[in-house]
mmCIF file with all atom_site columns, C-alpha atoms in Angstrom:
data_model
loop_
_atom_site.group_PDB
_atom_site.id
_atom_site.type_symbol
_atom_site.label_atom_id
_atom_site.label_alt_id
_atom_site.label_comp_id
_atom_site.label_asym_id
_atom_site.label_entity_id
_atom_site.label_seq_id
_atom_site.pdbx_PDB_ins_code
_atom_site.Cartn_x
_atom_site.Cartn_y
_atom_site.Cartn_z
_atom_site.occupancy
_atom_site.B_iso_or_equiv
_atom_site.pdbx_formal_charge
_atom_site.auth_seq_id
_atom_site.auth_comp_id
_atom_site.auth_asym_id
_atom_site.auth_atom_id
_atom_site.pdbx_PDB_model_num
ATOM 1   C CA . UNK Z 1 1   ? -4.396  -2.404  -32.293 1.00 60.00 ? 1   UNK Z CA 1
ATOM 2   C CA . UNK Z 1 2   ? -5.946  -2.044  -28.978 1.00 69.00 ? 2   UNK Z CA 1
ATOM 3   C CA . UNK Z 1 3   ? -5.850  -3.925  -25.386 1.00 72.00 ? 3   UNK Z CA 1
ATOM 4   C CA . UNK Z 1 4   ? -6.204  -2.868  -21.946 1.00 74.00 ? 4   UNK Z CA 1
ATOM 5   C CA . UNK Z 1 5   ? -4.587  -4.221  -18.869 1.00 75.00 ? 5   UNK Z CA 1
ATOM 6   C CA . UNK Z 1 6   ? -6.931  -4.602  -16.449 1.00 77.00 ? 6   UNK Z CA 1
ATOM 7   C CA . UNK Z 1 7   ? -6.455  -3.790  -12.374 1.00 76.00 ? 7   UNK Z CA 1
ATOM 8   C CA . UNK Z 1 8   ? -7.749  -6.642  -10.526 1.00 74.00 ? 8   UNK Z CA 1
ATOM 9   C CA . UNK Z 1 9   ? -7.679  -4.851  -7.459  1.00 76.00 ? 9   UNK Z CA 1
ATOM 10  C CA . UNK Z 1 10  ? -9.148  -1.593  -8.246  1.00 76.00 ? 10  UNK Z CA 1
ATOM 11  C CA . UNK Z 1 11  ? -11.046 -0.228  -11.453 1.00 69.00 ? 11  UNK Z CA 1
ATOM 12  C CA . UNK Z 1 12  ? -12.277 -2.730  -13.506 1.00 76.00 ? 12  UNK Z CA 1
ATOM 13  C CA . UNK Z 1 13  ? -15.698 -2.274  -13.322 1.00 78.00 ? 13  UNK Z CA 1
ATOM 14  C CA . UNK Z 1 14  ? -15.072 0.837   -15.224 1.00 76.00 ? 14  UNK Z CA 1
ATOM 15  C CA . UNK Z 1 15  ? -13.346 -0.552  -18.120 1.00 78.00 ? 15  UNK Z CA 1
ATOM 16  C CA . UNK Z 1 16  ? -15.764 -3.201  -18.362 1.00 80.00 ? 16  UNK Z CA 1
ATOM 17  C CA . UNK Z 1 17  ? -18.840 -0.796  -18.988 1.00 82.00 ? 17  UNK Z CA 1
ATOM 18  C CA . UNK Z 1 18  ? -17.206 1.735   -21.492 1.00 82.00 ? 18  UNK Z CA 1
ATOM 19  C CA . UNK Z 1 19  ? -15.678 -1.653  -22.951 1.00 82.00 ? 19  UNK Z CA 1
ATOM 20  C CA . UNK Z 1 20  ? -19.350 -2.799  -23.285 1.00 84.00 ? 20  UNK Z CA 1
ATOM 21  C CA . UNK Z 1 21  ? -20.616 0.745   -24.532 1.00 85.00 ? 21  UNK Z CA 1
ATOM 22  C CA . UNK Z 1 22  ? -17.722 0.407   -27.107 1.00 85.00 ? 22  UNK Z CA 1
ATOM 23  C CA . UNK Z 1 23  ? -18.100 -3.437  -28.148 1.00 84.00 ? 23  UNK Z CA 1
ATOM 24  C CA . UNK Z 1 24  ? -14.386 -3.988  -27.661 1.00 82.00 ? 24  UNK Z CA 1
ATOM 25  C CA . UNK Z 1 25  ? -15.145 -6.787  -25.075 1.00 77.00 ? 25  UNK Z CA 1
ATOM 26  C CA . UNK Z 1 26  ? -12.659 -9.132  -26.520 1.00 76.00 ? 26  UNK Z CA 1
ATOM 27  C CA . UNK Z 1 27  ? -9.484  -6.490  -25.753 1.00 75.00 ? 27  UNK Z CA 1
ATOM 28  C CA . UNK Z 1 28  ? -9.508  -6.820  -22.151 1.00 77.00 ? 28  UNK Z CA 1
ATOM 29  C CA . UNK Z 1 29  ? -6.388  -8.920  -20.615 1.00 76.00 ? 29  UNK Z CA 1
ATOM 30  C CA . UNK Z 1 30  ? -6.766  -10.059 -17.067 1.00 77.00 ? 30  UNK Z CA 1
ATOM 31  C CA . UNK Z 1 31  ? -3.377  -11.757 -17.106 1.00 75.00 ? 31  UNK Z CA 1
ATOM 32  C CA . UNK Z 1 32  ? 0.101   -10.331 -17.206 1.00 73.00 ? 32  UNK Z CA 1
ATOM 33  C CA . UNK Z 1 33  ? 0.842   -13.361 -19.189 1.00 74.00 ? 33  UNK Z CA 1
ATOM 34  C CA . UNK Z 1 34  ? -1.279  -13.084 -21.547 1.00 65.00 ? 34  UNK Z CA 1
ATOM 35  C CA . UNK Z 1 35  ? -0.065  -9.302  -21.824 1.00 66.00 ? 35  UNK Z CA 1
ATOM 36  C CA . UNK Z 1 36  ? 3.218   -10.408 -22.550 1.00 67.00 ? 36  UNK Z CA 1
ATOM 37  C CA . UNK Z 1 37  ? 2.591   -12.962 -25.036 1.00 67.00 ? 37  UNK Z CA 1
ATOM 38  C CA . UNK Z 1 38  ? 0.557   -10.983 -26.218 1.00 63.00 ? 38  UNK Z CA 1
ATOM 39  C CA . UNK Z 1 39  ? -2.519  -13.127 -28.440 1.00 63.00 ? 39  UNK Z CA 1
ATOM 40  C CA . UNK Z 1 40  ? -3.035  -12.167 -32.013 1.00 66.00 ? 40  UNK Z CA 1
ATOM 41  C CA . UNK Z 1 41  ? -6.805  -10.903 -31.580 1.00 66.00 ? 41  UNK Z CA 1
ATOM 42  C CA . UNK Z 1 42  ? -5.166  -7.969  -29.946 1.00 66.00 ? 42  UNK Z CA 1
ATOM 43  C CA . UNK Z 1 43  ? -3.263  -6.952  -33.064 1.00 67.00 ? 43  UNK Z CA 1
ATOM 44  C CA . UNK Z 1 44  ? -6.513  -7.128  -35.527 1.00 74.00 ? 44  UNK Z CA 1
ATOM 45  C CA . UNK Z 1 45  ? -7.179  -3.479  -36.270 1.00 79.00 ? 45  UNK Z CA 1
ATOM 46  C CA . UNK Z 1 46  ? -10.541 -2.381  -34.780 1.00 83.00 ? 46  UNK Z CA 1
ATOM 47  C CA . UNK Z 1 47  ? -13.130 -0.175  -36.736 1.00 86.00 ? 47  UNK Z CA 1
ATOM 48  C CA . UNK Z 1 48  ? -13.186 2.555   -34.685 1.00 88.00 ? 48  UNK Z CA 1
ATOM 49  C CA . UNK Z 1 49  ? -16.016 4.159   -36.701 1.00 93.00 ? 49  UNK Z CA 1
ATOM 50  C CA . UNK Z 1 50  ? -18.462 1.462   -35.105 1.00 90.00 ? 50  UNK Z CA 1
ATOM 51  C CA . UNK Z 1 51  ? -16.650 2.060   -31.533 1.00 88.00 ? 51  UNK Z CA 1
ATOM 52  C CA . UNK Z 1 52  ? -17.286 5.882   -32.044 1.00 91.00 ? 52  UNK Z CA 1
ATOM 53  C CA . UNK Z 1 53  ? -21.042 5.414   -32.969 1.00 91.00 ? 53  UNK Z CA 1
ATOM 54  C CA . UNK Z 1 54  ? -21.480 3.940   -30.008 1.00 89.00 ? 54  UNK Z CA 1
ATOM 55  C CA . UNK Z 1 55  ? -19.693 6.128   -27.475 1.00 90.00 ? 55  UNK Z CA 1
ATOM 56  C CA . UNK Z 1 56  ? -21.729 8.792   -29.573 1.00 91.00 ? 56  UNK Z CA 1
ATOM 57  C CA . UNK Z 1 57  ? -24.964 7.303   -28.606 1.00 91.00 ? 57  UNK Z CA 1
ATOM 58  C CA . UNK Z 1 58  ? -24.396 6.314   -25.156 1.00 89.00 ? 58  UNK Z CA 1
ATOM 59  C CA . UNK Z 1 59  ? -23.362 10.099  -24.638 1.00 91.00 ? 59  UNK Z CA 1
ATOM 60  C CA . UNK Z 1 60  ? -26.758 11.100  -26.503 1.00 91.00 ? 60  UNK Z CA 1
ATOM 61  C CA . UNK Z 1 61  ? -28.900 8.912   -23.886 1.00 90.00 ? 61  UNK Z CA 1
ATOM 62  C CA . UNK Z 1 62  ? -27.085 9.813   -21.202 1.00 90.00 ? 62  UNK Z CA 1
ATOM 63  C CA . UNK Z 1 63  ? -27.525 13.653  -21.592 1.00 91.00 ? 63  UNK Z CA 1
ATOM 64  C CA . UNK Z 1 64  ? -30.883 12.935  -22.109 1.00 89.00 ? 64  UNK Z CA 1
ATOM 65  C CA . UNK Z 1 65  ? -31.494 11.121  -18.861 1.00 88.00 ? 65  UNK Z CA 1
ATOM 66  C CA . UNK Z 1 66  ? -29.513 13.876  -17.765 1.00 90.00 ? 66  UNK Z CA 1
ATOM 67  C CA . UNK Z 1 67  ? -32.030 16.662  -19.297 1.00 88.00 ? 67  UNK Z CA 1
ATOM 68  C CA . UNK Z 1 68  ? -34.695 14.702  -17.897 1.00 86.00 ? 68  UNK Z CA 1
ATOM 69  C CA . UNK Z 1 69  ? -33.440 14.199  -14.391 1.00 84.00 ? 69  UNK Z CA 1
ATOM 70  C CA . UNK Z 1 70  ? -32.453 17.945  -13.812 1.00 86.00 ? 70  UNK Z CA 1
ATOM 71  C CA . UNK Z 1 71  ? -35.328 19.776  -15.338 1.00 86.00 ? 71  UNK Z CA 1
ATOM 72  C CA . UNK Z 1 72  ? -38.647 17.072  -13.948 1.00 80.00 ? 72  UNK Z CA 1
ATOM 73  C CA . UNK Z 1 73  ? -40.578 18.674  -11.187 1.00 79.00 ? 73  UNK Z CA 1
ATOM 74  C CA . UNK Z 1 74  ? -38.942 17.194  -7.747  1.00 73.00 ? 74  UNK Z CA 1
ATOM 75  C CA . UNK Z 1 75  ? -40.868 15.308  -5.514  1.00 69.00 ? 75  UNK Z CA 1
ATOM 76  C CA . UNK Z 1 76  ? -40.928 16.009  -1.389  1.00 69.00 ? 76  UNK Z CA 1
ATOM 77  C CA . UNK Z 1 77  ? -39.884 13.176  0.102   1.00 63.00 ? 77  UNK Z CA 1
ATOM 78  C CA . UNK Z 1 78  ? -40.980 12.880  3.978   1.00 67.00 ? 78  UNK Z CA 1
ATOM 79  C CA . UNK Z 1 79  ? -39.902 10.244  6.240   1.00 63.00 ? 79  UNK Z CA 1
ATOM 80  C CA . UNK Z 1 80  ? -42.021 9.456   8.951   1.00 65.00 ? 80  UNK Z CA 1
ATOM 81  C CA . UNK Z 1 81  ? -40.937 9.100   12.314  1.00 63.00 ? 81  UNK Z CA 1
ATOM 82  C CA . UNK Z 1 82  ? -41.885 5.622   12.381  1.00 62.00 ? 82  UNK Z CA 1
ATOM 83  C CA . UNK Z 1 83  ? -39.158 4.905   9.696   1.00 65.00 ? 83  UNK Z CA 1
ATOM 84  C CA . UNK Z 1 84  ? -36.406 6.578   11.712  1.00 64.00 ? 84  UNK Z CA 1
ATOM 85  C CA . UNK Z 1 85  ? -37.374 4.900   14.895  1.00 67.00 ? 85  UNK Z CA 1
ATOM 86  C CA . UNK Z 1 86  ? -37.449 1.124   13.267  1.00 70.00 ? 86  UNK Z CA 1
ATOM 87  C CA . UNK Z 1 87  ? -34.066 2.069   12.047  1.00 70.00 ? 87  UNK Z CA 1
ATOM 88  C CA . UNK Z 1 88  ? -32.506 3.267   15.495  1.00 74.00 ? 88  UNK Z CA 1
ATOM 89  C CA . UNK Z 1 89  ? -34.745 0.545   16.921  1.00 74.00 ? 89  UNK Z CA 1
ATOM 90  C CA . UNK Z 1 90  ? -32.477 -2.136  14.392  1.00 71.00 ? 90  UNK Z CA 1
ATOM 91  C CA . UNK Z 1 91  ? -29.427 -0.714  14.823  1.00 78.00 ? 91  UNK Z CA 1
ATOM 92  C CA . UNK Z 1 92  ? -30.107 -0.589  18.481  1.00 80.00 ? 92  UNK Z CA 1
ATOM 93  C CA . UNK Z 1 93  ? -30.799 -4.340  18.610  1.00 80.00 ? 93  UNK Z CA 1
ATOM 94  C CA . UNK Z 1 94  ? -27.553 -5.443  16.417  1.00 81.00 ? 94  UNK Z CA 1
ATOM 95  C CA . UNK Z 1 95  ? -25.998 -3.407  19.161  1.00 85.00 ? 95  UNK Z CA 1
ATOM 96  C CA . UNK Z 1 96  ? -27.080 -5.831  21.961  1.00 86.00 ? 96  UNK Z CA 1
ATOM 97  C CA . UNK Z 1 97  ? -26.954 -8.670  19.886  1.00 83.00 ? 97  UNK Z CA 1
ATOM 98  C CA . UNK Z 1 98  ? -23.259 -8.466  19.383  1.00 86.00 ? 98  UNK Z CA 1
ATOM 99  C CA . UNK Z 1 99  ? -22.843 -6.827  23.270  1.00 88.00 ? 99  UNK Z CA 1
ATOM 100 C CA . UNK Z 1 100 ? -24.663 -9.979  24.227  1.00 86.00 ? 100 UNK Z CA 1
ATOM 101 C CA . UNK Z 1 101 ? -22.327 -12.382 22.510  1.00 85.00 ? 101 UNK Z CA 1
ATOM 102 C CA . UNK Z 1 102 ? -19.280 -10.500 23.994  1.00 86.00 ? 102 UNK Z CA 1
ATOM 103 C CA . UNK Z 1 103 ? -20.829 -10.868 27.359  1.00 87.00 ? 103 UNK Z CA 1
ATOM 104 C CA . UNK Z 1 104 ? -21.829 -14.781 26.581  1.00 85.00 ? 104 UNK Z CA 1
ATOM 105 C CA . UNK Z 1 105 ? -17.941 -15.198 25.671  1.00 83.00 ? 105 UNK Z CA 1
ATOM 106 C CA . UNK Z 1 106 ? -16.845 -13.380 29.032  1.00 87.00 ? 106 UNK Z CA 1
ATOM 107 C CA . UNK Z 1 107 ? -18.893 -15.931 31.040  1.00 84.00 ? 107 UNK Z CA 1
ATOM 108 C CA . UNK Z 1 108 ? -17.220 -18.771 29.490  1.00 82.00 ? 108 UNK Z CA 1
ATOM 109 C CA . UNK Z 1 109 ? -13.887 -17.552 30.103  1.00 83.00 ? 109 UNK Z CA 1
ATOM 110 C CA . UNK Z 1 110 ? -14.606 -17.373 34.078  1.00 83.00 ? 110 UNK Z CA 1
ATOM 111 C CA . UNK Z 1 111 ? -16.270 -20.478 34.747  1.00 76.00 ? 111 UNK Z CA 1
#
């Protein structure tokens, strides 16, 4: 028997990819009720053979993409000068954008 109680708040996104990678979707509660009454599907036994084949293989591919990432030839990446400037330029104008609707509610306050 298996279940997890999952975090709302914080977390959860990680137990619901290894529960994916595993295939143990169905042993996730969301609900402190349903924790304490707790439903029979969480008392099946599980074949943990089947989970362990495929922890095994998503550890296999992700060495590989691993492997792969650290030992391919890197690539330069330049940015040009242009790209920098657009991006101070945009930040620059969501600047004045919300100094201009500051100002706009300052005028309406004094008339």
């Amino acid at each position: 028997p298996f279940s997890i109680l999952v975090n709302k708040i914080r977390g959860s996104s990680r137990f619901d990819t290894l529960q994916e990678i595993a295939g143990v979707e169905d042993r996730m509660i969301y609900d402190l009720d349903k924790a304490i009454n707790l439903d029979k599907k969480f008392l099946i036994n599980m074949d943990y053979e089947k989970i362990n084949n495929n922890l095994n293989l998503a550890i296999k591919n992700s060495k590989e993409w691993l492997n792969i990432a650290l030992t391919s030839e890197k690539k330069e990446v330049r940015i040009s000068s242009e790209i920098l400037v657009g991006k101070e330029l945009y930040e620059a104008k969501k600047k004045i954008a919300k100094l201009e609707k500051i100002l706009s509610n300052i005028q309406d306050k004094l008339k």
